[in-house]
Short mmCIF file of C-alpha atoms in Angstrom, two decimals:
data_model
loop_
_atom_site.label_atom_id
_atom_site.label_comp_id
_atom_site.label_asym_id
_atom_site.label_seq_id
_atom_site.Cartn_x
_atom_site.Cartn_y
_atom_site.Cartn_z
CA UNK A 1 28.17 -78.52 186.70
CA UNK A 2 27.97 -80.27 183.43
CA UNK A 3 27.83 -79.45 180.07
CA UNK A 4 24.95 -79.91 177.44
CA UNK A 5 25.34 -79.02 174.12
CA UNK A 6 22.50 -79.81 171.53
CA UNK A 7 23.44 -80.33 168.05
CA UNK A 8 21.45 -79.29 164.67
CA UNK A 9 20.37 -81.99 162.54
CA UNK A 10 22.84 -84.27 164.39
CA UNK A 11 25.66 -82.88 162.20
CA UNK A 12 28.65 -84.24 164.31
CA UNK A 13 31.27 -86.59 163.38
CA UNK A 14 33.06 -89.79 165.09
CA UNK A 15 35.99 -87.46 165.04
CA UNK A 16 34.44 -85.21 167.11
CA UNK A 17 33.04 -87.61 169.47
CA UNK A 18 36.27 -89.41 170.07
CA UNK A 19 38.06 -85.79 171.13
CA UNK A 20 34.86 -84.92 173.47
CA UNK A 21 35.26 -88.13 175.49
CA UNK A 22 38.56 -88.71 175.55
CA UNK A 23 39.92 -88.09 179.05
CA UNK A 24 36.28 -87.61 180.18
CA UNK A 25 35.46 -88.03 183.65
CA UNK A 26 32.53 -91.01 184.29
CA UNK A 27 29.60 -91.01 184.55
CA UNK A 28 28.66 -88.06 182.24
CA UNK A 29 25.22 -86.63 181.19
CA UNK A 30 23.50 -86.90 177.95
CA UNK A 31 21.70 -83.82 177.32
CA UNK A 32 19.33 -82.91 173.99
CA UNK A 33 16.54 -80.14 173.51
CA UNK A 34 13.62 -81.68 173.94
CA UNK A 35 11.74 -82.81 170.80
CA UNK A 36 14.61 -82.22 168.53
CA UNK A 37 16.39 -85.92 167.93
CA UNK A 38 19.61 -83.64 168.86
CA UNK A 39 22.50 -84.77 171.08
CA UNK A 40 25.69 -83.97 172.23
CA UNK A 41 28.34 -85.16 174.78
CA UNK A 42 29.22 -82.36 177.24
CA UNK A 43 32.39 -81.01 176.41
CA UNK A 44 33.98 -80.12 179.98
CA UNK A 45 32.12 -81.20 183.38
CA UNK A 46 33.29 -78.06 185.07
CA UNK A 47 31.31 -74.85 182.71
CA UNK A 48 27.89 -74.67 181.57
CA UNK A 49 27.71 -73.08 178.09
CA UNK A 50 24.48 -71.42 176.51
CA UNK A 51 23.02 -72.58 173.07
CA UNK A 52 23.94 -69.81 170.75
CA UNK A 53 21.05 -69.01 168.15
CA UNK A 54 23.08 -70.30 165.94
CA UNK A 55 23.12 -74.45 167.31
CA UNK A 56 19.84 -73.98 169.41
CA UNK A 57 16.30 -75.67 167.76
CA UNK A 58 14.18 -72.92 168.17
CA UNK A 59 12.05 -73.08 170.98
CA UNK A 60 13.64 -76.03 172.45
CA UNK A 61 14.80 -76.40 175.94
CA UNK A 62 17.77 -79.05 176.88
CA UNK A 63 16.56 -82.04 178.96
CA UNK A 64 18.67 -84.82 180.23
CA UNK A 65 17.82 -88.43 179.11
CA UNK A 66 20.85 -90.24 180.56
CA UNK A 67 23.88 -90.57 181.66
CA UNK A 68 27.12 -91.54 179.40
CA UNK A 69 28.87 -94.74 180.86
CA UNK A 70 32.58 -95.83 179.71
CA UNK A 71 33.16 -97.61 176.71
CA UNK A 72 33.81 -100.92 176.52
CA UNK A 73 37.33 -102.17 175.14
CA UNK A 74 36.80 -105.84 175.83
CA UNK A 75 33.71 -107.62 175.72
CA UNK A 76 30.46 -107.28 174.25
CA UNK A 77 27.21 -105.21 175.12
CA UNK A 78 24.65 -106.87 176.65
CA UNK A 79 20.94 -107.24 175.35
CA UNK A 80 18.85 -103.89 176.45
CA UNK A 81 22.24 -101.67 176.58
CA UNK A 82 21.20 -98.06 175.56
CA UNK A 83 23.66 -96.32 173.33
CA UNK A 84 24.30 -93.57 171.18
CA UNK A 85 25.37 -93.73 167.77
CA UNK A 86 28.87 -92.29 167.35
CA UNK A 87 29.00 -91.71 163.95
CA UNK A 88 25.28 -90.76 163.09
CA UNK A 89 24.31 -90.03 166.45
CA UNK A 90 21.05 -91.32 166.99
CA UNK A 91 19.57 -93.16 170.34
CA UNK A 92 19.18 -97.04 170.01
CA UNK A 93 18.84 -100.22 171.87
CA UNK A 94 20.98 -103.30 171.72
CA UNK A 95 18.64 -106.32 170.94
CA UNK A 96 21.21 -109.11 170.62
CA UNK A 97 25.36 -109.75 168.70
CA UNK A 98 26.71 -110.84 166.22
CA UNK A 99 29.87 -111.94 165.53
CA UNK A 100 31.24 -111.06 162.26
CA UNK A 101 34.62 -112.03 159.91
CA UNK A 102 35.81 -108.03 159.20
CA UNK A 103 37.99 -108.13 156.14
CA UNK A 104 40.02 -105.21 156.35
CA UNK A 105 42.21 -104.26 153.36
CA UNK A 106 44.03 -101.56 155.12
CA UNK A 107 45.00 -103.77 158.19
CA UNK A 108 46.95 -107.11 157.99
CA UNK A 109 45.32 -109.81 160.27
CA UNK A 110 47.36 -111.04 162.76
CA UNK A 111 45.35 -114.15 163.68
CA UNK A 112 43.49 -114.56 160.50
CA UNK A 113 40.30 -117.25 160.31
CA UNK A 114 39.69 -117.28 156.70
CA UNK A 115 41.07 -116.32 153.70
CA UNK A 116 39.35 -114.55 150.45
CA UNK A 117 40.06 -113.60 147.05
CA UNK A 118 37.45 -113.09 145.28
CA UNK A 119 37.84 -113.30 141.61
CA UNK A 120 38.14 -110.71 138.89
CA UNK A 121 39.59 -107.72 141.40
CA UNK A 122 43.30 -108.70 140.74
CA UNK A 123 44.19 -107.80 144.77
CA UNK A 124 45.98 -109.21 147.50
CA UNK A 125 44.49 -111.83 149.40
CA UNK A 126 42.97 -110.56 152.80
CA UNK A 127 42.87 -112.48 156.30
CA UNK A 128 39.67 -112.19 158.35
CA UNK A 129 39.70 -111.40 162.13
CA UNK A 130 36.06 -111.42 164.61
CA UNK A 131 34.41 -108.57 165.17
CA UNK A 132 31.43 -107.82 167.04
CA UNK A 133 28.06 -106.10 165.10
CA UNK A 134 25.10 -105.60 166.83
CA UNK A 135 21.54 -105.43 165.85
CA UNK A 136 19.71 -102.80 167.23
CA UNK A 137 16.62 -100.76 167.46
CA UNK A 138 16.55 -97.14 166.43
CA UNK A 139 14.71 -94.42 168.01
CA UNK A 140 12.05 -93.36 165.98
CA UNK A 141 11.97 -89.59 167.36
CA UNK A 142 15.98 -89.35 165.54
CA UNK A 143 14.71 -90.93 162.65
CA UNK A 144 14.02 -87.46 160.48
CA UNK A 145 17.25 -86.48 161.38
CA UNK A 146 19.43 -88.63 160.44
CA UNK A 147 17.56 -89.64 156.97
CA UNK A 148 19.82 -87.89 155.08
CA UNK A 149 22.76 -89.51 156.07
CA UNK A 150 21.95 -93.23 156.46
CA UNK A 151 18.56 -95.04 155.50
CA UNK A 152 16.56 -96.14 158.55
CA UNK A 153 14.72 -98.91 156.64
CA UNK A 154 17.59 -100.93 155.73
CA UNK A 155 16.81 -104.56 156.90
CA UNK A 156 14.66 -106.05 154.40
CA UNK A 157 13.26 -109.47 153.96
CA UNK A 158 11.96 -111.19 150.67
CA UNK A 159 8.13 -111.75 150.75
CA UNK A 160 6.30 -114.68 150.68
CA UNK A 161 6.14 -117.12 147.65
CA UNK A 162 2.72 -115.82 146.88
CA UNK A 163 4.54 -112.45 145.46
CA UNK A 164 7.66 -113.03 144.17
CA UNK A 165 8.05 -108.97 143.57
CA UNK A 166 8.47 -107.59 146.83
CA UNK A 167 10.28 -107.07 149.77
CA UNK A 168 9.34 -106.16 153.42
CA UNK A 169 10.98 -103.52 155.52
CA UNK A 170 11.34 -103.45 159.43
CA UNK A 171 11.34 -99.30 160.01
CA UNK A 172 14.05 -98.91 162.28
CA UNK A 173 16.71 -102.09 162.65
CA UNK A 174 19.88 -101.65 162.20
CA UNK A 175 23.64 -103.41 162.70
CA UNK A 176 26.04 -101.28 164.57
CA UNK A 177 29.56 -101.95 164.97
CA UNK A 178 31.24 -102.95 168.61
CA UNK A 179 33.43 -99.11 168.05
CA UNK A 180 30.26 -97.16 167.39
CA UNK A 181 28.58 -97.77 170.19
CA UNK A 182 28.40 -94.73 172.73
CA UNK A 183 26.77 -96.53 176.06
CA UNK A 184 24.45 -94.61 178.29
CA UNK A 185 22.01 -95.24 181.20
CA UNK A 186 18.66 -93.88 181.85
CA UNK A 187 15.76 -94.06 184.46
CA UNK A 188 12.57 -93.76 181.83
CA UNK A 189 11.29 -97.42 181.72
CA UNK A 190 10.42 -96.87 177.96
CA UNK A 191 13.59 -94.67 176.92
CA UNK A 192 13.67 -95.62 173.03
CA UNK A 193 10.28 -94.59 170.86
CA UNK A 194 10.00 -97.99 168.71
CA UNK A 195 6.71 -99.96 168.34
CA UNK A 196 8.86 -103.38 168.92
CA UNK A 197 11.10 -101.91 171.90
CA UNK A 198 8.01 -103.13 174.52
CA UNK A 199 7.67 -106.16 172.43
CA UNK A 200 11.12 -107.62 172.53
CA UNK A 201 12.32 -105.89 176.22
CA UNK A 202 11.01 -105.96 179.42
CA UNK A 203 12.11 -103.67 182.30
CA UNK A 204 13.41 -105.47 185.15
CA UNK A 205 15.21 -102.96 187.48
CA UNK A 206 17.05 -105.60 189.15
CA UNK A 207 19.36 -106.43 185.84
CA UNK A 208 21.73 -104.02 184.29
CA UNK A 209 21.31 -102.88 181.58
CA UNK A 210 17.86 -103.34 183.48
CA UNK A 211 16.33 -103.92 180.24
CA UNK A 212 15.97 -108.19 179.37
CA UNK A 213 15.15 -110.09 176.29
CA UNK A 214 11.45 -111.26 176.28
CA UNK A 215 10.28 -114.68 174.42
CA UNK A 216 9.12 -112.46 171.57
CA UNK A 217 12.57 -111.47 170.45
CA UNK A 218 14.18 -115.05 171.09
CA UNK A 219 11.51 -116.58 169.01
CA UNK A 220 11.88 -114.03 166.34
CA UNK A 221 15.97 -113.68 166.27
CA UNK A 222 15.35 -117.77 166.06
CA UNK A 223 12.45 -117.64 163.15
CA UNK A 224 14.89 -115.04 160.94
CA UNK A 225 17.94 -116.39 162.03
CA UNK A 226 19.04 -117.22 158.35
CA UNK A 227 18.38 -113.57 156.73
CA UNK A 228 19.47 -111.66 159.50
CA UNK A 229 22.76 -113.25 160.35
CA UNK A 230 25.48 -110.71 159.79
CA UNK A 231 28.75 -112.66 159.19
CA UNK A 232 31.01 -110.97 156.87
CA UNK A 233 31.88 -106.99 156.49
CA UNK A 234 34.62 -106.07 154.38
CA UNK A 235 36.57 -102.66 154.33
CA UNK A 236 38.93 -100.37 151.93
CA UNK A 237 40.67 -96.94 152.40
CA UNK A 238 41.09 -94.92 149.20
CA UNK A 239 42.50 -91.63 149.84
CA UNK A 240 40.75 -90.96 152.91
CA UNK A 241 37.67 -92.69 151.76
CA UNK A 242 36.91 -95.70 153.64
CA UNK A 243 33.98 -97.66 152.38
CA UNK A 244 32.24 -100.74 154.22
CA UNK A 245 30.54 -103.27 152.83
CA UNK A 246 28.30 -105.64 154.74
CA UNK A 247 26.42 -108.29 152.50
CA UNK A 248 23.48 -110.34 153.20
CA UNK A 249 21.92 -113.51 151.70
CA UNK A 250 17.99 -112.90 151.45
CA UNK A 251 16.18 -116.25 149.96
CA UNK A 252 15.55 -117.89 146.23
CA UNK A 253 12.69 -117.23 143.99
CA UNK A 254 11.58 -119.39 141.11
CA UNK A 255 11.17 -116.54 138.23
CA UNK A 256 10.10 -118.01 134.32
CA UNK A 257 11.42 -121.43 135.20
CA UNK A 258 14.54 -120.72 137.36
CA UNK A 259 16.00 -119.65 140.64
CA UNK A 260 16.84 -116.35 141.50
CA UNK A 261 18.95 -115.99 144.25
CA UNK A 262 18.60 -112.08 146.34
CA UNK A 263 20.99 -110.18 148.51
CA UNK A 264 20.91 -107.47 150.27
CA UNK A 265 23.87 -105.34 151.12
CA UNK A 266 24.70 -102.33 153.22
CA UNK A 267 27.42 -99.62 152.34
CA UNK A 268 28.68 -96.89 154.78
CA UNK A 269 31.11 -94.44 153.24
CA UNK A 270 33.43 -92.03 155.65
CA UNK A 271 35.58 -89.51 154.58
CA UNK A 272 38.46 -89.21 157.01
CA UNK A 273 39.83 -86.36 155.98
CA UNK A 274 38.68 -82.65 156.87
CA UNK A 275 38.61 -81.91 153.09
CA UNK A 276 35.36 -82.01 151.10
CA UNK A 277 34.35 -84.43 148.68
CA UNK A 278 30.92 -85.32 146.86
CA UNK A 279 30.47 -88.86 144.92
CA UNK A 280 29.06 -88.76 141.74
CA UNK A 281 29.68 -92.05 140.33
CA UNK A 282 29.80 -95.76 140.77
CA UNK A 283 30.59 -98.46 138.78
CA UNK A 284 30.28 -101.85 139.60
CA UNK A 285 31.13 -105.09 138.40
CA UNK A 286 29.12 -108.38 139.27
CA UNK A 287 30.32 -111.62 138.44
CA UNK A 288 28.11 -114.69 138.60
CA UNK A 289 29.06 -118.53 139.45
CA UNK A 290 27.22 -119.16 136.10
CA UNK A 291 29.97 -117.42 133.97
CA UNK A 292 28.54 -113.82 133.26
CA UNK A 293 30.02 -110.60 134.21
CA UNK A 294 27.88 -107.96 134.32
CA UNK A 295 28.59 -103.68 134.37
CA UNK A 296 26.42 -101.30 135.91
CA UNK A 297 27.71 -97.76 136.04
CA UNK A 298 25.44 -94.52 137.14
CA UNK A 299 25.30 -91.53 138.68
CA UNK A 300 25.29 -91.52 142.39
CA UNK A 301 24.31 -94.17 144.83
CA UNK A 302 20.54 -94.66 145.68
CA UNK A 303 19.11 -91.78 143.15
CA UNK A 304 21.39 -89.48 145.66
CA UNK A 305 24.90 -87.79 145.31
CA UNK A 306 25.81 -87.50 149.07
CA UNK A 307 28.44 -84.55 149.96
CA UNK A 308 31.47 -85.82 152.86
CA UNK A 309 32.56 -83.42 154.75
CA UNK A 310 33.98 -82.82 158.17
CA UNK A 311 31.45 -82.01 160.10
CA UNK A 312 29.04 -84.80 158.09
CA UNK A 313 31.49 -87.26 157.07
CA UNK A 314 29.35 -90.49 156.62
CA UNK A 315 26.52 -91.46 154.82
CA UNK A 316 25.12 -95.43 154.76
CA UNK A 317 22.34 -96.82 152.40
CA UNK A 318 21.68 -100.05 151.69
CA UNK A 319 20.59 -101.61 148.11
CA UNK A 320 20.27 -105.42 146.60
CA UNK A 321 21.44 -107.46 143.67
CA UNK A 322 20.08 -110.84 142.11
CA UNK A 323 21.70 -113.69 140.37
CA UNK A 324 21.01 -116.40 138.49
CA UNK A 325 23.07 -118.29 140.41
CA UNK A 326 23.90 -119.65 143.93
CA UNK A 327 27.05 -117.45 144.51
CA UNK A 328 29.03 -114.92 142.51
CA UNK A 329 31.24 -111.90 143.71
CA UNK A 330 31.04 -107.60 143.51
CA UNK A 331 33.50 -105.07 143.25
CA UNK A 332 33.92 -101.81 141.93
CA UNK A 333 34.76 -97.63 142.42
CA UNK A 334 32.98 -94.95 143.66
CA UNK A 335 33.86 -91.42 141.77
CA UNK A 336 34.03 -88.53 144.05
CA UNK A 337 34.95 -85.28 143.13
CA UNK A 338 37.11 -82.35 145.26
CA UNK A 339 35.89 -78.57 145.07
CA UNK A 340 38.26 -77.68 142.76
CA UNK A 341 36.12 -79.70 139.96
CA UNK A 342 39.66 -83.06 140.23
CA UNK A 343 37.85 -86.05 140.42
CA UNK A 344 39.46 -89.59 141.99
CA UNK A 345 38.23 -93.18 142.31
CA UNK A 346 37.70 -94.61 145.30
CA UNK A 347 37.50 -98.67 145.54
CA UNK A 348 35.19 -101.11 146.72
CA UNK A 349 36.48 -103.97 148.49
CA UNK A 350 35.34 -107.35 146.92
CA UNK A 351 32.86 -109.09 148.97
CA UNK A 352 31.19 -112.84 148.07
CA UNK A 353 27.43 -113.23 147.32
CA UNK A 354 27.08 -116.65 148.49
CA UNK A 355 23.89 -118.44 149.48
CA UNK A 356 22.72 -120.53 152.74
CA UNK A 357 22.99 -124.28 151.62
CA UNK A 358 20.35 -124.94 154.64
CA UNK A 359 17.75 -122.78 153.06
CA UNK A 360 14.33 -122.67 154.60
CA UNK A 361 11.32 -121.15 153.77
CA UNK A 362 11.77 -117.29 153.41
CA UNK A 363 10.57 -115.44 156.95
CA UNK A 364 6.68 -115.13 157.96
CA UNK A 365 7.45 -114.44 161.14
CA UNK A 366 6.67 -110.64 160.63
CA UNK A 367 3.29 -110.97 161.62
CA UNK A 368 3.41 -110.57 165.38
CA UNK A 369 0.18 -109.32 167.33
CA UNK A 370 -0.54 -105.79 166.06
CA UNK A 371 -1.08 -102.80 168.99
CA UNK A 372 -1.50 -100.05 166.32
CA UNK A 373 1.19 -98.89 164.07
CA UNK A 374 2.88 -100.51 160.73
CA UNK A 375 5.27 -103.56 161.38
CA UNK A 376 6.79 -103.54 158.26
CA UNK A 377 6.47 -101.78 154.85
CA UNK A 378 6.29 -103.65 151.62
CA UNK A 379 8.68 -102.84 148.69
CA UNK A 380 7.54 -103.15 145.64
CA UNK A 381 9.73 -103.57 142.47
CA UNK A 382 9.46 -102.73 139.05
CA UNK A 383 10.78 -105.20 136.34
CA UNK A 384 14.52 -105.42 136.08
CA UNK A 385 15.69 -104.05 139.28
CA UNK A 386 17.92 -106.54 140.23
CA UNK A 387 21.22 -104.21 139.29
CA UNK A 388 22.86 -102.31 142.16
CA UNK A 389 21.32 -98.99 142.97
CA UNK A 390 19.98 -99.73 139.58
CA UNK A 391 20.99 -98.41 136.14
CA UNK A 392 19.52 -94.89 136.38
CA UNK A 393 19.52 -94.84 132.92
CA UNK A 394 16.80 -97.94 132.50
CA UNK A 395 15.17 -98.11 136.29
CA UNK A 396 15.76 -95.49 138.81
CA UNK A 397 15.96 -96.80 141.85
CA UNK A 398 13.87 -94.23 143.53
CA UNK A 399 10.65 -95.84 141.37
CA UNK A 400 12.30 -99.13 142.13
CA UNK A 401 12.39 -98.98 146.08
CA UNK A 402 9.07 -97.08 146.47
CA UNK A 403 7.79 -97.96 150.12
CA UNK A 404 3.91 -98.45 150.28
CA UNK A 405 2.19 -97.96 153.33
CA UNK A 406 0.67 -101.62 153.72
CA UNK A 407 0.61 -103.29 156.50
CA UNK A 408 1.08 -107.26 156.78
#
């Protein structure tokens, strides 16, 4: 008889995950308490354990809502494929690939694509290799839970012309890496809570995963091609600190006579170590293809100072930069400090900030046919927050990235 553990505010690391599975007999159940956003692996398939008081949501009762399948090695994940999130452990949805350059600075390629050095970091040059990312839909019932620990409205798109100033939101997209993907089955023919999952999938029990693409997600993967396309992630060790940087090239604005030129760019840092560590600082450095070089140092990342530890070793947020220019580079460090008050510096791999030379109008194609429910939010932004995470000094960025509740 199997297993089923729930889990408290999802605190469970990839660590743990890897040790649960490994060896595991297939196929294996997914179990949560109902209501709670909490799940666990089984650890054996032979005992059935009761929640202590300790790891049990009060008043919740386990229910299973799949069934684990293996892992793939090779190959990719089809669209529909259910998963769970290995590192943050939320339910999602695959919606469609993409395949990425990965830039690892800990690894040397074997069959590299690409080269990059990016100026001003003074580093070895670094091969690329492919590696697949997929975009996905998150459940919205896990989305309190794992809030803390990585931002659930991450994608963001520039807005029309019409209002230079903002930025739109899709609640709930995210890109998830080939490794972090935890694949399960289920019979409930609506088994992610997302106002698009009905929009883009259809349930055809005959396919497997038996959810399939319908025209509404081809049309709009097609329409946003250009500002979702993730192609390059780059990653560093630094004493057990590996940080990941995924960039993303959002559209121009004229501003005063000139172009401004937006990215986005997502950063998950993972402690790897069981020892416990809280950043306090970053400093960045931003050069721009039209000669400047620009220094933003403050405390903590996203008006937060997140705490790595072993049994919540991750935390992801995502923030954006402008330039006067069509291309420039960022690097930098992130402070952390131990619990015996020692501080260290850990780096940030250089990444490019280069723009789409077959720009296109900036995507509209957020106005699909409303059935209740916000599509998007809109992000407004006070003057001068174009620095990462913003200067906390001259613009926090908690005023800067205040989500309104408007709909499109």
């Amino acid at each position: 008889m199997a297993t089923c553990v729930a889990r408290r505010a999802l605190a469970v690391g990839s660590r743990w995950w890897s040790r649960s599975l490994t060896g595991a007999r297939w196929p294996r159940p997914l179990c949560a308490a109902a209501g709670a956003g909490a799940f666990s692996p089984a650890a054996t398939t032979t005992t059935r354990r009761h929640l202590s008081s300790r790891n049990r949501p009060e008043g919740k009762v386990l229910e299973t809502v799949g069934v684990f399948e293996v892992p793939k090695q090779n190959g990719k994940y089809e669209t529909g494929q259910l998963f769970l999130h290995s590192i943050f452990g939320y339910r999602g949805v695959v919606l469609f690939p993409w395949q990425a350059r990965l830039y690892d600075r800990d690894v040397a390629s074997a069959a590299p694509e690409k080269a990059e050095n990016p100026a001003g970091h003074g580093s070895k040059e670094v091969k690329g290799k492919t590696h697949t990312y997929y975009q996905v839909l998150i459940d919205a019932r896990d989305c309190p839970h794992i809030s803390q620990r990585s931002q659930t409205e991450a994608v963001t798109f520039l807005a029309n012309h019409d209002d230079s100033r903002a930025l739109y939101a899709i609640p709930g997209l995210d890109y998830v890496s080939h490794e972090d993907i935890l694949p399960y089955t289920s019979t409930d023919q609506v088994p992610i809570q997302h106002e698009l999952f009905e929009r883009f999938l259809l349930y055809d029990q005959t396919k497997a995963p038996p959810f399939v693409a319908r025209e509404t997600l081809r049309a709009w993967q097609e329409k946003n091609h250009p500002w979702l396309e993730l192609s390059d992630v780059h990653r560093e060790t630094t004493e057990n600190i590996r940080v990941t940087v995924i960039p993303f090239y959002m559209g121009m604005r004229e501003a005063q006579n000139s172009h401004v030129y937006w990215w986005r760019y997502c950063i998950r840092l993972e402690n790897l170590d069981s020892d416990v560590v809280q950043l306090r600082e970053r400093h960045w450095r931003i050069f721009s293809l039209s000669g400047t070089l620009e220094t933003v140092r403050g405390r903590g990342v996203v008006g937060r100072e997140p705490v790595l530890s072993k049994e919540q070793p991750a935390f992801q947020y995502s923030s954006h930069v402008s330039l006067q220019a069509s291309s420039g580079h960022m690097w930098g460090t992130f402070r952390f400090e131990r619990p015996d008050g020692s501080h260290f510096d850990v780096r940030i791999p250089p990444f490019s900030l280069e723009s789409n030379k077959d720009e296109k109008t900036p995507p509209s194609g957020l106005h699909w046919p409303r059935r209740g429910g916000r599509q998007a939010s809109r992000v407004s932004w006070s003057n001068g927050c174009a620095s990462p995470e913003h200067d906390s000094a001259k613009h926090p960025d908690h005023k800067c990235r205040n989500l309104a509740e408007e709909q499109l």
